[in-house]
Short mmCIF file of C-alpha atoms in Angstrom, two decimals:
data_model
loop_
_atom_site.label_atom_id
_atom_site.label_comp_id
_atom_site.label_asym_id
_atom_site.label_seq_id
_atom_site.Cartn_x
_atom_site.Cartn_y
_atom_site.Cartn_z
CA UNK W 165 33.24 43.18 -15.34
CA UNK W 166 37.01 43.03 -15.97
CA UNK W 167 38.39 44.54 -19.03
CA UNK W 168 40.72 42.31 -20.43
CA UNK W 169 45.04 43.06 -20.88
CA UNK W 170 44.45 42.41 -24.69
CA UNK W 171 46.70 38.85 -24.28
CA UNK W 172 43.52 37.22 -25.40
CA UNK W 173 41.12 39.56 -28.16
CA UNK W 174 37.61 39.10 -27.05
CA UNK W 175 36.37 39.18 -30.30
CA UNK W 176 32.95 38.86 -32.37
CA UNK W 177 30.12 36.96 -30.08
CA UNK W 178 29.79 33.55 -31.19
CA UNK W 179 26.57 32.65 -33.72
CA UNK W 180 23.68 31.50 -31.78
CA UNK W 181 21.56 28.87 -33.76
CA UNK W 182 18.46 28.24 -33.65
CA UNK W 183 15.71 25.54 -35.37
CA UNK W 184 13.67 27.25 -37.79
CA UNK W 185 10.40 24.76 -36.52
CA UNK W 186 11.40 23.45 -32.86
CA UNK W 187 10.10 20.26 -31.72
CA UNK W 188 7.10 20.86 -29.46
CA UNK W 189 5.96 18.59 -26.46
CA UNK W 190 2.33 18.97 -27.50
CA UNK W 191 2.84 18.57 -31.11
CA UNK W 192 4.80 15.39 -30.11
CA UNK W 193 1.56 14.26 -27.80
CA UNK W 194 -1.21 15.53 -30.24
CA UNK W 195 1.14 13.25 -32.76
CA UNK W 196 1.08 10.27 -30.60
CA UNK W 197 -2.87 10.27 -30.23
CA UNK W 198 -3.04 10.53 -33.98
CA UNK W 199 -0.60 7.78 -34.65
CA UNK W 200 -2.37 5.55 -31.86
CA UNK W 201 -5.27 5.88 -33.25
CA UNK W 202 -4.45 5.28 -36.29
CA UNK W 203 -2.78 1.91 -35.54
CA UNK W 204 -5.74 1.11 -32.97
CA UNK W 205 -8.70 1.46 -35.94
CA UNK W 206 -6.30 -0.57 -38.42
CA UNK W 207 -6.42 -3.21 -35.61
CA UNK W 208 -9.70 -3.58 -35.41
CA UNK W 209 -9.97 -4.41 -38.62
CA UNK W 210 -8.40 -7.41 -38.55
CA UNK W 211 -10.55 -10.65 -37.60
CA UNK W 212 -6.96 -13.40 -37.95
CA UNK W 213 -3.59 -13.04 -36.25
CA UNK W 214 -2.26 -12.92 -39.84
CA UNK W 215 -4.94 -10.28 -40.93
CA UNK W 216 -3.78 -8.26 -37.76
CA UNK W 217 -0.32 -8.49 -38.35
CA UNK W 218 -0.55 -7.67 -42.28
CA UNK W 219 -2.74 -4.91 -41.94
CA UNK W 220 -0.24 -3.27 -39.32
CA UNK W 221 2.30 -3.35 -41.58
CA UNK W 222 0.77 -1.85 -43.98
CA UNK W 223 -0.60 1.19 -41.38
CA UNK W 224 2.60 1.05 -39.93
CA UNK W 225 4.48 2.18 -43.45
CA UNK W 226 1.71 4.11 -44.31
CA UNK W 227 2.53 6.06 -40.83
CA UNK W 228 5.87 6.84 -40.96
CA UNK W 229 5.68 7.58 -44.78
CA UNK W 230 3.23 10.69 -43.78
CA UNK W 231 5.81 11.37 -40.98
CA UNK W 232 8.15 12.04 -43.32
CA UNK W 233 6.12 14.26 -44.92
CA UNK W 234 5.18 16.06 -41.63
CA UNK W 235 9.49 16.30 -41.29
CA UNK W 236 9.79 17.62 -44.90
CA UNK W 237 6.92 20.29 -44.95
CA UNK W 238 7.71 21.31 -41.13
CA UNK W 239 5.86 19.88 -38.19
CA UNK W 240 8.43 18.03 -36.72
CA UNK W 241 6.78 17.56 -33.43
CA UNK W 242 3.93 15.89 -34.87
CA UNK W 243 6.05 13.30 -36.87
CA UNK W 244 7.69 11.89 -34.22
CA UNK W 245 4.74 11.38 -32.26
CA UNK W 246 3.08 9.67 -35.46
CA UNK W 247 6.44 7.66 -36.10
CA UNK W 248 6.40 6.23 -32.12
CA UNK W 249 2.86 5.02 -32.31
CA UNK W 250 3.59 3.66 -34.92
CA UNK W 251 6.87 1.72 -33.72
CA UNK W 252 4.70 0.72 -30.63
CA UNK W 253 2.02 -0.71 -32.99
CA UNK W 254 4.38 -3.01 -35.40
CA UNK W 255 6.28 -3.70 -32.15
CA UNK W 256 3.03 -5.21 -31.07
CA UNK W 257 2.37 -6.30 -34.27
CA UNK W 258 6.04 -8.61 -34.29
CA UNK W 259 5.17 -9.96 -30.60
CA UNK W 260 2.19 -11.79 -32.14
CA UNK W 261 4.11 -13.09 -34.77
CA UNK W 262 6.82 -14.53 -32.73
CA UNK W 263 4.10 -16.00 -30.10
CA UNK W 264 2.69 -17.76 -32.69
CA UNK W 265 5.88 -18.71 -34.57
CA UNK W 266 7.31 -20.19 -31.15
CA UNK W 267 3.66 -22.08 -30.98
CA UNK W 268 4.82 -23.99 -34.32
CA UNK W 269 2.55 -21.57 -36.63
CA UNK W 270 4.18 -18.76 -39.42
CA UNK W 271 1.31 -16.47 -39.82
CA UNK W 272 2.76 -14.21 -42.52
CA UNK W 273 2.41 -16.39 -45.11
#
């Protein structure tokens, strides 16, 4: 190592940072499962288009509002695996809508 000719103080090391609760790639996985299945048995409860997409709404909200609450109390990882499944599901959930909408028929309603 070189020492230096003082032209340019070396100084104090810079601050490393770090997250207090890193995101995990199981937490993330184990949070996708949840969230899919969570969206899947909502789903199946439906027996109309309109029932279907209603009642994935409704998961869908109820999903990411306990994501946030996974981000505020810590387990990151696991919230955004709940909060994709359930953007897959209500993305789902809109492609049936707009099928039937272009087919002449607003199911929401």
């Amino acid at each position: 190592m070189r020492t230096t000719t003082g032209l340019f103080p070396g100084g104090p090391p810079r601050p490393i940072f770090r997250e207090p609760f890193p995101v995990r790639g199981g937490a993330v996985a184990l949070g996708m499962v949840g969230g899919g299945l969570w969206m899947m048995l909502f789903g199946l409860l439906a027996s109309t288009a309109g029932g279907y997409a209603w009642i994935t709404i409704i998961a869908g909200v109820v999903a990411w509002l306990v994501a946030l609450a996974l981000v505020r109390t810590g387990d990151r990882g696991a919230a955004v695996g709940i909060a994709m499944s359930a953007a897959v599901g209500l993305s789902i959930a809109m492609i049936v809508v707009a099928v039937r909408w272009v087919g002449g028929d607003w199911i929401l309603w």
